[in-house]
Short mmCIF file of C-alpha atoms in Angstrom, two decimals:
data_model
loop_
_atom_site.label_atom_id
_atom_site.label_comp_id
_atom_site.label_asym_id
_atom_site.label_seq_id
_atom_site.Cartn_x
_atom_site.Cartn_y
_atom_site.Cartn_z
CA PHE A 1 0.05 0.09 -0.06
CA VAL A 2 2.70 2.62 0.98
CA CYS A 3 5.03 1.52 -2.07
CA SER A 4 1.97 2.18 -4.31
CA LEU A 5 1.49 5.61 -2.87
CA ASP A 6 5.15 6.33 -3.81
CA VAL A 7 4.74 4.95 -7.18
CA LEU A 8 1.82 6.97 -7.51
CA GLY A 9 3.48 10.16 -6.51
CA SER A 10 6.17 9.32 -9.34
CA ALA A 11 3.55 8.73 -11.88
CA PHE A 12 1.98 12.34 -11.29
CA GLN A 13 5.57 13.84 -11.40
CA LEU A 14 6.11 12.26 -14.98
CA VAL A 15 2.78 13.45 -15.98
CA GLY A 16 2.62 16.82 -14.68
CA GLY A 17 5.93 17.66 -13.08
CA LYS A 18 7.39 19.70 -16.20
CA MET A 19 4.22 21.63 -16.33
CA ALA A 20 4.80 22.31 -12.62
CA GLY A 21 8.31 23.69 -13.23
CA LYS A 22 6.65 25.93 -16.10
CA ILE A 23 4.24 27.32 -13.63
CA PHE A 24 6.81 28.13 -11.18
CA HIS A 25 8.96 29.85 -13.85
CA ASP A 26 6.87 32.96 -14.04
CA GLY A 27 8.08 34.92 -11.18
CA SER A 28 5.72 38.00 -11.65
CA VAL A 29 2.78 35.67 -11.45
CA LEU A 30 4.17 34.29 -8.04
CA ASN A 31 4.45 37.89 -6.36
CA ASN A 32 0.75 37.85 -6.18
CA PRO A 33 -0.20 36.08 -2.89
CA VAL A 34 -3.47 34.71 -4.04
CA ALA A 35 -2.00 33.33 -7.34
CA GLY A 36 0.92 32.06 -5.39
CA LEU A 37 -1.68 30.13 -3.12
CA MET A 38 -3.32 28.61 -5.93
CA ILE A 39 -0.01 27.80 -7.74
CA GLY A 40 0.94 25.93 -4.49
CA VAL A 41 -2.19 24.00 -4.41
CA LEU A 42 -2.14 22.93 -8.07
CA VAL A 43 1.59 22.14 -8.43
CA THR A 44 1.39 19.91 -5.27
CA VAL A 45 -1.83 18.19 -6.64
CA LEU A 46 0.24 17.74 -9.91
CA VAL A 47 3.29 16.23 -8.40
CA GLN A 48 1.58 14.52 -5.42
CA SER A 49 4.38 15.75 -2.95
CA SER A 50 4.40 18.75 -0.90
CA SER A 51 8.21 18.10 -0.18
CA THR A 52 8.85 18.40 -4.06
CA SER A 53 6.89 21.60 -4.43
CA THR A 54 8.69 23.04 -1.29
CA SER A 55 12.05 22.02 -2.65
CA ILE A 56 11.28 23.88 -6.05
CA VAL A 57 10.40 26.94 -3.92
CA VAL A 58 13.70 26.81 -1.88
CA SER A 59 15.37 26.44 -5.31
CA LEU A 60 13.75 29.68 -6.48
CA VAL A 61 14.52 31.66 -3.50
CA SER A 62 18.05 30.43 -3.54
CA SER A 63 18.59 31.65 -7.09
CA SER A 64 16.92 35.11 -6.17
CA LEU A 65 14.29 34.48 -8.49
CA LEU A 66 11.48 34.54 -5.47
CA THR A 67 11.51 36.20 -2.26
CA VAL A 68 10.76 34.79 0.87
CA LYS A 69 7.72 36.74 1.38
CA ALA A 70 6.28 35.49 -2.08
CA ALA A 71 7.08 32.15 -1.27
CA ILE A 72 5.03 31.99 1.87
CA PRO A 73 1.45 31.88 0.15
CA ILE A 74 2.97 29.00 -2.06
CA ILE A 75 3.94 27.07 1.16
CA MET A 76 0.46 27.55 2.42
CA GLY A 77 -1.00 26.35 -0.96
CA ALA A 78 1.59 23.22 -0.69
CA ASN A 79 -0.08 22.37 2.61
CA ILE A 80 -3.73 22.29 1.04
CA GLY A 81 -2.61 20.10 -2.10
CA THR A 82 -1.09 17.48 0.00
CA SER A 83 -4.30 16.53 1.51
CA VAL A 84 -5.49 15.29 -1.70
CA THR A 85 -4.08 11.77 -1.34
CA ASN A 86 -6.01 10.68 1.57
CA THR A 87 -9.12 12.07 -0.01
CA ILE A 88 -8.50 9.75 -3.08
CA VAL A 89 -7.91 6.85 -0.76
CA ALA A 90 -11.33 7.51 1.05
CA LEU A 91 -13.05 7.07 -2.62
CA MET A 92 -11.92 3.37 -2.48
CA GLN A 93 -14.32 2.66 0.21
CA ALA A 94 -17.36 3.82 -1.50
CA GLY A 95 -18.80 0.49 -1.55
CA ASP A 96 -20.37 0.64 1.85
CA ARG A 97 -22.33 3.74 2.75
CA ASN A 98 -21.53 3.82 6.44
CA GLU A 99 -17.80 3.11 5.84
CA PHE A 100 -17.60 5.64 3.15
CA ARG A 101 -19.37 8.11 5.31
CA ARG A 102 -16.84 7.81 8.08
CA ALA A 103 -13.74 7.42 5.82
CA PHE A 104 -14.76 10.61 3.70
CA ALA A 105 -15.13 12.56 7.03
CA GLY A 106 -11.84 11.39 8.38
CA ALA A 107 -10.23 12.33 5.08
CA THR A 108 -11.80 15.70 4.39
CA VAL A 109 -11.17 16.85 8.21
CA HIS A 110 -7.52 17.45 6.93
CA ASP A 111 -8.95 19.66 3.66
CA PHE A 112 -11.03 21.74 5.93
CA PHE A 113 -8.46 22.43 8.59
CA ASN A 114 -5.91 23.44 5.70
CA TRP A 115 -8.58 25.52 3.93
CA LEU A 116 -9.89 27.22 7.10
CA SER A 117 -6.43 28.03 8.30
CA VAL A 118 -5.42 29.67 4.86
CA LEU A 119 -8.69 31.82 5.04
CA VAL A 120 -7.63 33.49 8.26
CA LEU A 121 -3.86 33.19 8.18
CA LEU A 122 -3.19 34.37 4.42
CA PRO A 123 -4.81 38.01 4.81
CA MET A 124 -3.10 38.26 8.13
CA GLU A 125 0.21 37.39 6.70
CA VAL A 126 -0.22 39.74 3.91
CA ILE A 127 -1.32 42.70 6.30
CA THR A 128 1.36 42.14 8.99
CA GLY A 129 3.84 39.66 7.57
CA TYR A 130 3.89 37.84 11.05
CA LEU A 131 5.30 34.63 9.68
CA TYR A 132 8.22 36.46 7.49
CA HIS A 133 9.29 38.47 10.56
CA LEU A 134 8.98 35.73 13.14
CA THR A 135 10.95 33.32 11.14
CA ASN A 136 13.46 35.92 10.18
CA ALA A 137 14.04 36.74 13.78
CA ILE A 138 14.75 33.25 14.66
CA VAL A 139 17.13 32.41 11.65
CA LYS A 140 19.06 35.71 12.37
CA THR A 141 19.35 35.26 16.15
CA PHE A 142 20.79 31.66 16.08
CA ASN A 143 24.19 31.08 14.41
CA ILE A 144 22.82 27.57 12.69
CA LYS A 145 25.29 25.27 11.12
CA SER A 146 24.62 22.78 8.40
CA GLY A 147 23.50 19.53 9.97
CA GLU A 148 22.50 15.96 8.92
CA ASN A 149 19.80 14.94 6.53
CA ALA A 150 16.29 13.87 7.82
CA PRO A 151 16.07 10.13 8.52
CA ASP A 152 14.70 8.15 5.54
CA LEU A 153 13.46 5.46 8.02
CA LEU A 154 10.36 4.38 5.75
CA LYS A 155 12.07 4.71 2.44
CA VAL A 156 14.75 2.07 3.69
CA ILE A 157 12.04 -0.22 3.53
CA THR A 158 10.22 0.83 0.41
CA ASN A 159 12.96 2.01 -1.76
CA PRO A 160 14.53 -1.56 -2.66
CA PHE A 161 10.93 -2.41 -4.24
CA THR A 162 10.14 1.21 -5.65
CA LYS A 163 13.46 1.79 -7.05
CA LEU A 164 13.08 -1.37 -9.19
CA ILE A 165 9.99 0.14 -10.78
CA VAL A 166 11.25 3.65 -11.63
CA GLN A 167 13.56 6.50 -10.71
CA LEU A 168 13.37 10.06 -11.27
CA ASP A 169 15.63 12.90 -11.54
CA LYS A 170 13.65 15.59 -9.42
CA LYS A 171 16.49 18.29 -10.39
CA VAL A 172 14.89 18.49 -13.86
CA ILE A 173 11.83 20.02 -12.65
CA ASN A 174 13.89 22.51 -10.36
CA GLU A 175 15.86 23.41 -13.39
CA ILE A 176 12.80 24.21 -15.33
CA ALA A 177 11.57 26.35 -12.77
CA THR A 178 14.83 28.21 -12.44
CA GLY A 179 14.58 28.88 -16.28
CA ASN A 180 17.26 26.26 -17.70
CA GLU A 181 15.91 26.06 -21.32
CA ALA A 182 17.91 22.86 -21.88
CA ALA A 183 15.90 21.05 -19.11
CA GLN A 184 12.65 20.97 -21.20
CA ASN A 185 13.95 18.31 -23.52
CA ARG A 186 15.39 16.28 -20.66
CA SER A 187 13.58 13.22 -19.29
CA LEU A 188 12.63 12.76 -15.85
CA ILE A 189 13.46 9.09 -15.84
CA LYS A 190 17.02 8.39 -14.62
CA THR A 191 19.31 6.82 -16.99
CA TRP A 192 22.45 7.23 -15.68
CA CYS A 193 26.00 5.67 -15.54
CA LYS A 194 29.08 6.44 -13.64
CA THR A 195 32.89 6.42 -14.61
CA LEU A 196 34.80 3.34 -13.24
CA LYS A 197 38.71 3.59 -13.55
CA TYR A 198 40.53 0.29 -13.93
CA VAL A 199 43.88 -0.64 -14.35
CA VAL A 200 45.18 -3.44 -16.89
CA SER A 201 48.68 -5.06 -16.90
CA ILE A 202 50.87 -5.04 -20.11
CA ARG A 203 53.18 -7.86 -19.57
CA LYS A 204 54.22 -8.80 -23.19
CA LEU A 205 55.63 -5.66 -24.60
CA PHE A 206 57.60 -4.40 -21.69
CA LYS A 207 59.86 -6.54 -19.40
CA GLY A 208 58.29 -6.85 -15.78
CA ASN A 209 54.92 -5.72 -15.03
CA ARG A 210 53.61 -2.19 -16.57
CA TRP A 211 50.37 -0.92 -15.52
CA ARG A 212 48.00 1.22 -17.56
CA SER A 213 44.75 3.03 -16.21
CA ALA A 214 41.82 3.42 -18.29
CA ALA A 215 38.03 4.30 -17.80
CA ALA A 216 34.77 2.84 -18.70
CA LEU A 217 30.95 3.83 -18.35
CA VAL A 218 29.34 1.18 -16.27
CA PRO A 219 25.51 1.43 -15.08
CA THR A 220 25.22 2.05 -11.48
CA GLY A 221 21.43 1.12 -11.09
CA LYS A 222 18.49 -0.39 -13.01
CA HIS A 223 15.01 0.04 -13.05
CA ALA A 224 12.01 -1.26 -15.36
CA PHE A 225 11.98 1.99 -17.56
CA VAL A 226 15.66 2.68 -17.94
CA ASN A 227 15.91 1.82 -21.74
CA VAL A 228 12.36 2.06 -22.69
CA SER A 229 11.59 4.34 -25.72
CA LEU A 230 8.51 5.89 -24.48
CA SER A 231 7.82 9.57 -23.39
CA ASP A 232 7.66 10.87 -19.79
CA LEU A 233 3.83 11.14 -20.19
CA SER A 234 3.27 7.76 -21.64
CA ILE A 235 5.27 6.17 -18.74
CA GLY A 236 3.49 8.39 -16.20
CA LEU A 237 0.30 7.15 -17.40
CA ILE A 238 0.99 3.60 -17.22
CA LEU A 239 2.34 4.01 -13.74
CA LEU A 240 -0.54 5.95 -12.83
CA ALA A 241 -3.04 3.30 -14.08
CA LEU A 242 -0.82 0.27 -12.25
CA SER A 243 -0.28 2.18 -8.97
CA LEU A 244 -4.05 2.94 -8.64
CA LEU A 245 -4.79 -0.58 -9.19
CA VAL A 246 -2.40 -1.75 -6.61
CA LEU A 247 -3.63 1.05 -4.40
CA CYS A 248 -7.20 -0.21 -4.74
CA THR A 249 -6.34 -3.74 -4.26
CA CYS A 250 -4.33 -3.16 -1.27
CA LEU A 251 -6.99 -1.16 0.44
CA ILE A 252 -9.64 -3.44 -0.23
CA LEU A 253 -7.46 -6.35 1.27
CA ILE A 254 -6.51 -4.01 4.15
CA VAL A 255 -10.13 -3.37 4.94
CA ARG A 256 -11.13 -7.18 4.74
CA VAL A 257 -8.45 -8.15 7.12
CA LEU A 258 -8.84 -5.34 9.51
CA ASN A 259 -12.59 -6.15 9.64
CA SER A 260 -12.00 -9.87 9.96
CA MET A 261 -9.37 -9.09 12.79
CA LEU A 262 -11.36 -6.25 14.62
CA LYS A 263 -14.45 -8.06 15.76
CA GLY A 264 -16.09 -8.82 19.00
CA GLN A 265 -14.17 -8.31 22.04
CA ILE A 266 -10.84 -7.36 20.33
CA ALA A 267 -12.67 -4.54 18.25
CA ALA A 268 -14.18 -3.21 21.58
CA VAL A 269 -10.98 -3.36 23.55
CA ILE A 270 -9.06 -1.35 20.73
CA LYS A 271 -11.82 1.08 20.10
CA LYS A 272 -11.94 1.81 23.85
CA THR A 273 -8.40 2.14 24.10
CA ILE A 274 -7.87 4.56 21.35
CA ASN A 275 -10.98 6.87 21.37
CA THR A 276 -11.15 7.01 25.40
CA ASP A 277 -9.98 10.16 27.13
CA PHE A 278 -7.97 10.29 29.95
CA PRO A 279 -9.56 10.12 33.25
CA PHE A 280 -10.86 13.54 34.84
CA PRO A 281 -9.28 16.24 35.27
CA PHE A 282 -6.82 15.21 32.73
CA ALA A 283 -9.32 14.46 29.73
CA TRP A 284 -7.99 17.73 27.99
CA LEU A 285 -4.61 16.19 27.46
CA THR A 286 -5.65 13.14 25.25
CA GLY A 287 -5.91 15.38 22.14
CA TYR A 288 -2.75 16.92 22.64
CA LEU A 289 -1.08 13.40 23.04
CA ALA A 290 -2.67 12.48 19.95
CA ILE A 291 -1.03 15.52 18.18
CA LEU A 292 2.41 14.30 19.39
CA VAL A 293 1.60 10.79 18.55
CA GLY A 294 0.75 11.98 14.99
CA ALA A 295 3.62 14.26 14.69
CA GLY A 296 6.06 11.60 15.78
CA ILE A 297 4.70 8.98 13.59
CA THR A 298 4.84 11.52 10.45
CA PHE A 299 8.27 12.37 11.39
CA LEU A 300 9.31 8.74 11.23
CA VAL A 301 7.66 8.03 8.07
CA GLN A 302 8.65 11.48 6.57
CA SER A 303 5.16 11.86 4.76
CA SER A 304 1.85 13.24 6.26
CA SER A 305 0.01 11.70 3.15
CA VAL A 306 1.20 8.15 3.90
CA PHE A 307 0.05 8.60 7.67
CA THR A 308 -3.17 10.03 6.86
CA SER A 309 -3.92 7.46 4.00
CA VAL A 310 -3.18 4.86 6.25
CA ILE A 311 -5.55 5.79 9.16
CA THR A 312 -8.17 6.66 6.63
CA PRO A 313 -9.23 2.85 6.06
CA LEU A 314 -9.27 2.74 10.16
CA VAL A 315 -11.68 5.46 10.35
CA GLY A 316 -13.90 4.01 7.79
CA ILE A 317 -14.31 0.71 9.64
CA GLY A 318 -14.98 2.74 12.98
CA VAL A 319 -11.73 1.81 14.99
CA ILE A 320 -10.83 5.36 15.16
CA SER A 321 -13.41 8.05 15.76
CA LEU A 322 -13.54 11.45 13.90
CA GLU A 323 -12.82 13.20 17.26
CA ARG A 324 -9.63 11.43 17.58
CA VAL A 325 -8.48 11.41 13.94
CA TYR A 326 -8.54 15.22 13.99
CA PRO A 327 -5.75 15.77 16.47
CA LEU A 328 -3.76 12.98 14.86
CA THR A 329 -4.13 14.87 11.47
CA LEU A 330 -2.94 18.12 13.16
CA GLY A 331 -0.06 16.29 14.59
CA SER A 332 0.86 14.95 11.13
CA ASN A 333 0.69 18.35 9.62
CA ILE A 334 3.34 19.56 12.31
CA GLY A 335 5.33 16.56 11.82
CA THR A 336 5.80 16.76 8.16
CA THR A 337 7.28 20.10 8.84
CA THR A 338 9.97 18.98 11.20
CA THR A 339 11.58 16.74 8.49
CA ALA A 340 11.72 19.86 6.23
CA ILE A 341 13.41 21.56 8.86
CA LEU A 342 16.02 18.91 9.16
CA ALA A 343 16.39 18.73 5.55
CA ALA A 344 16.91 22.66 5.41
CA LEU A 345 19.75 22.27 8.02
CA ALA A 346 21.71 20.06 5.51
CA SER A 347 21.46 22.68 2.89
CA PRO A 348 24.59 24.29 1.60
CA GLY A 349 25.75 27.62 3.28
CA SER A 350 24.75 29.76 0.51
CA THR A 351 21.07 28.83 0.72
CA LEU A 352 20.77 27.65 4.24
CA GLU A 353 19.12 30.66 5.85
CA ASP A 354 16.55 30.92 3.01
CA SER A 355 15.81 26.96 3.16
CA LEU A 356 15.50 27.28 6.73
CA GLN A 357 13.31 30.40 6.93
CA ILE A 358 10.87 28.81 4.36
CA ALA A 359 10.85 25.49 6.42
CA LEU A 360 10.30 27.49 9.61
CA CYS A 361 7.38 29.44 7.89
CA HIS A 362 5.63 25.96 7.10
CA PHE A 363 5.97 24.85 10.58
CA PHE A 364 4.49 28.19 12.21
CA PHE A 365 1.72 28.16 9.81
CA ASN A 366 0.58 24.90 10.91
CA LEU A 367 1.34 25.52 14.38
CA SER A 368 -1.11 28.66 14.07
CA GLY A 369 -3.81 26.56 12.61
CA VAL A 370 -3.64 24.10 15.49
CA LEU A 371 -3.95 27.08 17.76
CA LEU A 372 -7.04 28.45 15.69
CA TRP A 373 -8.82 25.27 15.43
CA TYR A 374 -8.14 22.83 18.24
CA PRO A 375 -7.72 24.49 21.84
CA VAL A 376 -11.24 25.77 22.31
CA PRO A 377 -13.72 23.04 21.44
CA VAL A 378 -16.38 25.25 19.88
CA THR A 379 -13.74 26.34 17.32
CA ARG A 380 -13.30 22.90 15.91
CA LEU A 381 -15.06 23.59 12.90
CA PRO A 382 -13.32 21.11 10.45
CA ILE A 383 -14.86 18.15 12.52
CA ARG A 384 -18.38 19.60 11.96
CA PHE A 385 -17.81 20.35 8.30
CA ALA A 386 -16.18 17.05 7.56
CA ARG A 387 -18.96 15.18 9.31
CA GLY A 388 -21.84 17.13 7.31
CA LEU A 389 -19.86 16.33 4.00
CA GLY A 390 -19.54 12.68 4.93
CA ASN A 391 -23.25 12.57 5.43
CA ILE A 392 -23.85 14.09 2.07
CA THR A 393 -21.42 11.99 0.16
CA ALA A 394 -22.83 8.74 1.88
CA THR A 395 -26.26 9.53 0.34
CA TYR A 396 -25.03 11.01 -3.21
CA ARG A 397 -21.71 9.32 -3.58
CA TRP A 398 -21.02 11.22 -6.96
CA PHE A 399 -20.56 14.21 -5.01
CA ALA A 400 -17.30 13.16 -3.39
CA VAL A 401 -15.81 12.96 -6.96
CA PHE A 402 -17.59 16.50 -7.59
CA TYR A 403 -15.98 17.77 -4.38
CA LEU A 404 -12.35 16.41 -5.27
CA ILE A 405 -12.58 18.11 -8.81
CA ILE A 406 -13.85 21.47 -7.57
CA CYS A 407 -11.87 21.73 -4.18
CA PHE A 408 -8.40 20.76 -5.77
CA PHE A 409 -8.77 21.75 -9.47
CA LEU A 410 -11.32 23.87 -10.85
CA ALA A 411 -11.55 26.43 -8.02
CA PRO A 412 -7.70 26.91 -8.11
CA VAL A 413 -7.61 27.24 -11.69
CA THR A 414 -10.49 29.65 -11.75
CA VAL A 415 -9.08 31.80 -8.48
CA LEU A 416 -5.61 31.78 -10.29
CA GLY A 417 -7.18 32.94 -13.67
CA LEU A 418 -8.96 35.85 -11.87
CA SER A 419 -5.88 36.87 -9.91
CA LEU A 420 -3.79 36.97 -13.14
CA ALA A 421 -6.35 39.35 -14.58
CA GLY A 422 -5.66 41.84 -11.76
CA TRP A 423 -6.80 42.67 -8.33
CA THR A 424 -9.68 44.60 -9.64
CA VAL A 425 -11.07 41.56 -11.44
CA LEU A 426 -10.36 39.22 -8.46
CA VAL A 427 -12.06 41.58 -5.89
CA GLY A 428 -14.76 42.27 -8.28
CA VAL A 429 -15.81 38.77 -8.99
CA GLY A 430 -14.47 36.86 -5.85
CA GLY A 431 -15.77 39.36 -3.57
CA PRO A 432 -19.62 39.03 -4.02
CA ILE A 433 -19.08 35.33 -4.10
CA LEU A 434 -17.32 35.27 -0.68
CA PHE A 435 -19.84 37.70 0.82
CA LEU A 436 -22.71 35.62 -0.33
CA LEU A 437 -21.17 32.26 1.08
CA LEU A 438 -20.55 34.11 4.40
CA VAL A 439 -23.98 35.36 4.51
CA ILE A 440 -25.37 31.87 3.91
CA LEU A 441 -23.07 30.24 6.55
CA VAL A 442 -24.30 32.82 9.03
CA ILE A 443 -27.91 32.08 8.41
CA CYS A 444 -27.19 28.39 8.62
CA VAL A 445 -25.69 28.55 11.89
CA LEU A 446 -28.66 31.03 13.14
CA GLN A 447 -31.21 28.47 11.81
CA ALA A 448 -29.44 25.68 13.87
CA ARG A 449 -28.77 27.54 17.11
CA CYS A 450 -31.38 30.52 17.46
CA PRO A 451 -33.93 30.44 14.71
CA GLN A 452 -36.01 32.84 16.87
CA VAL A 453 -33.88 35.87 15.72
CA LEU A 454 -34.51 35.26 12.05
CA PRO A 455 -37.67 36.15 10.05
CA ASP A 456 -40.12 33.56 9.32
CA THR A 457 -39.11 33.36 5.80
CA LEU A 458 -35.42 32.61 6.50
CA LYS A 459 -36.07 30.14 9.38
CA THR A 460 -35.75 27.30 6.55
CA TRP A 461 -34.47 27.15 3.02
CA ASP A 462 -38.10 25.90 1.76
CA PHE A 463 -38.65 29.28 -0.08
CA LEU A 464 -35.94 28.40 -2.50
CA PRO A 465 -36.36 26.17 -5.43
CA LEU A 466 -35.78 22.50 -4.65
CA TRP A 467 -32.47 22.34 -7.08
CA MET A 468 -31.12 25.19 -4.96
CA ARG A 469 -31.49 23.72 -1.65
CA SER A 470 -31.21 19.82 -2.27
CA LEU A 471 -29.04 17.52 -4.20
CA LYS A 472 -31.81 15.15 -4.99
CA PRO A 473 -32.63 16.84 -8.44
CA TRP A 474 -29.00 16.66 -9.40
CA ASP A 475 -28.66 13.32 -8.35
CA GLY A 476 -31.30 12.22 -10.84
CA LEU A 477 -29.68 14.40 -13.46
CA VAL A 478 -26.16 12.64 -12.74
CA SER A 479 -27.67 9.20 -12.72
CA LEU A 480 -29.50 9.92 -16.13
CA LEU A 481 -26.13 11.14 -17.63
CA ILE A 482 -24.32 8.07 -16.32
CA CYS A 483 -27.10 5.57 -17.48
CA GLY A 484 -27.10 7.57 -20.81
CA CYS A 485 -23.41 7.19 -21.54
CA CYS A 486 -23.60 3.48 -20.46
CA ARG A 487 -26.43 2.88 -22.91
CA SER A 488 -24.53 4.91 -25.82
CA ASN A 489 -21.48 3.04 -25.34
CA TRP A 490 -23.18 -0.48 -25.11
CA SER A 491 -25.17 0.27 -28.19
CA GLN A 492 -22.09 1.39 -30.18
CA ILE A 493 -20.36 -2.05 -29.24
CA TYR A 494 -23.06 -4.56 -29.52
CA GLU A 495 -25.70 -3.08 -32.05
CA LYS A 496 -25.27 -4.09 -35.59
CA PRO A 497 -26.19 -1.49 -38.26
CA VAL A 498 -29.31 -2.18 -40.08
CA LEU A 499 -28.75 -2.47 -44.01
#
């Protein structure tokens, strides 16, 4: 399962890596904080790795093509984009409505946390620059020396297998982003050799032993696509299909094994152990311990996507509750930034300060989000939103795919296009939409909490047409379209033409 996630990331980088590099190349666009945020989302979705997109940002900053201030919104967007993986994993449990309700809620609690954090912290950063000034003060205060690389504990286990399938040269994406035109024509697939010097003996021509040194190119590693004459896009699509097939198969088997193991008294004990709080008066410490556990495990596996994707099936089968997976996810967000900090400490002296400052911006952004949406129970809005979305997608399962496309592709592309047109267009179009959404949200809260303050008309949404307040008419339309496509394909394949 973990190896398939690794190969899935490589497949996405082959399909969209060069495009991501081209997107980063336009420095004037990146100086717009809203455009930078959306680029961070899109690029991370394209390459399926926040560490890859972050490393590109570090390269741009160290090359003086991008300032640290302009890089902060991109890092925020990368934080959003990395949550798409566990949302995709949750789709694999759509067969059972109850499992899907829990799994999708457990996956999207990560999405809502990131989006809500950005909605609050990005305007604050634009106005005050608190992340930039805080991290700049930390970097300037301490005389930090280069250290060791972050530990590759999980990759020690997975690399022997995944390296046999494909190996990528991620420096090509960085070079495209920094404006190297020659990198456009280079493949991301590694086909490399090293020079091996050897010495031969010449005995016949001379008396005694005479030695002559020579050199030859020998391969240093092999994988399945070393000498394959296919384009990066073709190989990426092949790996994408295979990794998704393996991912689905592994997930189905994992769920079946867990369902067979976690029954009866064993399930009751495990659920009670994981989901029970500490005794009074230390109950409030349970969530913070879960945050530390999530951060520690993510630090060990070096990937928040892997950790959240692994616990998503456990939420689906009911072993972990949504209230418990929320602090685990918050800890995972913090844990993935600590590995970036260690990696930054191993940077060359010329780029050390910039690399470390960007990594610290990522860390304090997630820490600020935790302080916003966790300590006070009433502010834990991601749990409520995720549970509501889980209920909707359990009833209308097509809406999960719709949510995924809108949230991680169409909305970022639209906002990016509006921001490229200028602040006037962005505010003129986006302002009224945001205001309308805010009004709807306030009315919904008042309807649930204190409907008496609302006029009779607004106490319910019944005054609106059914298609504006319910997904039921849209469900019928989607079912009709799907059935129509199926019937059309069936008739094209099996109906004989009438002569």
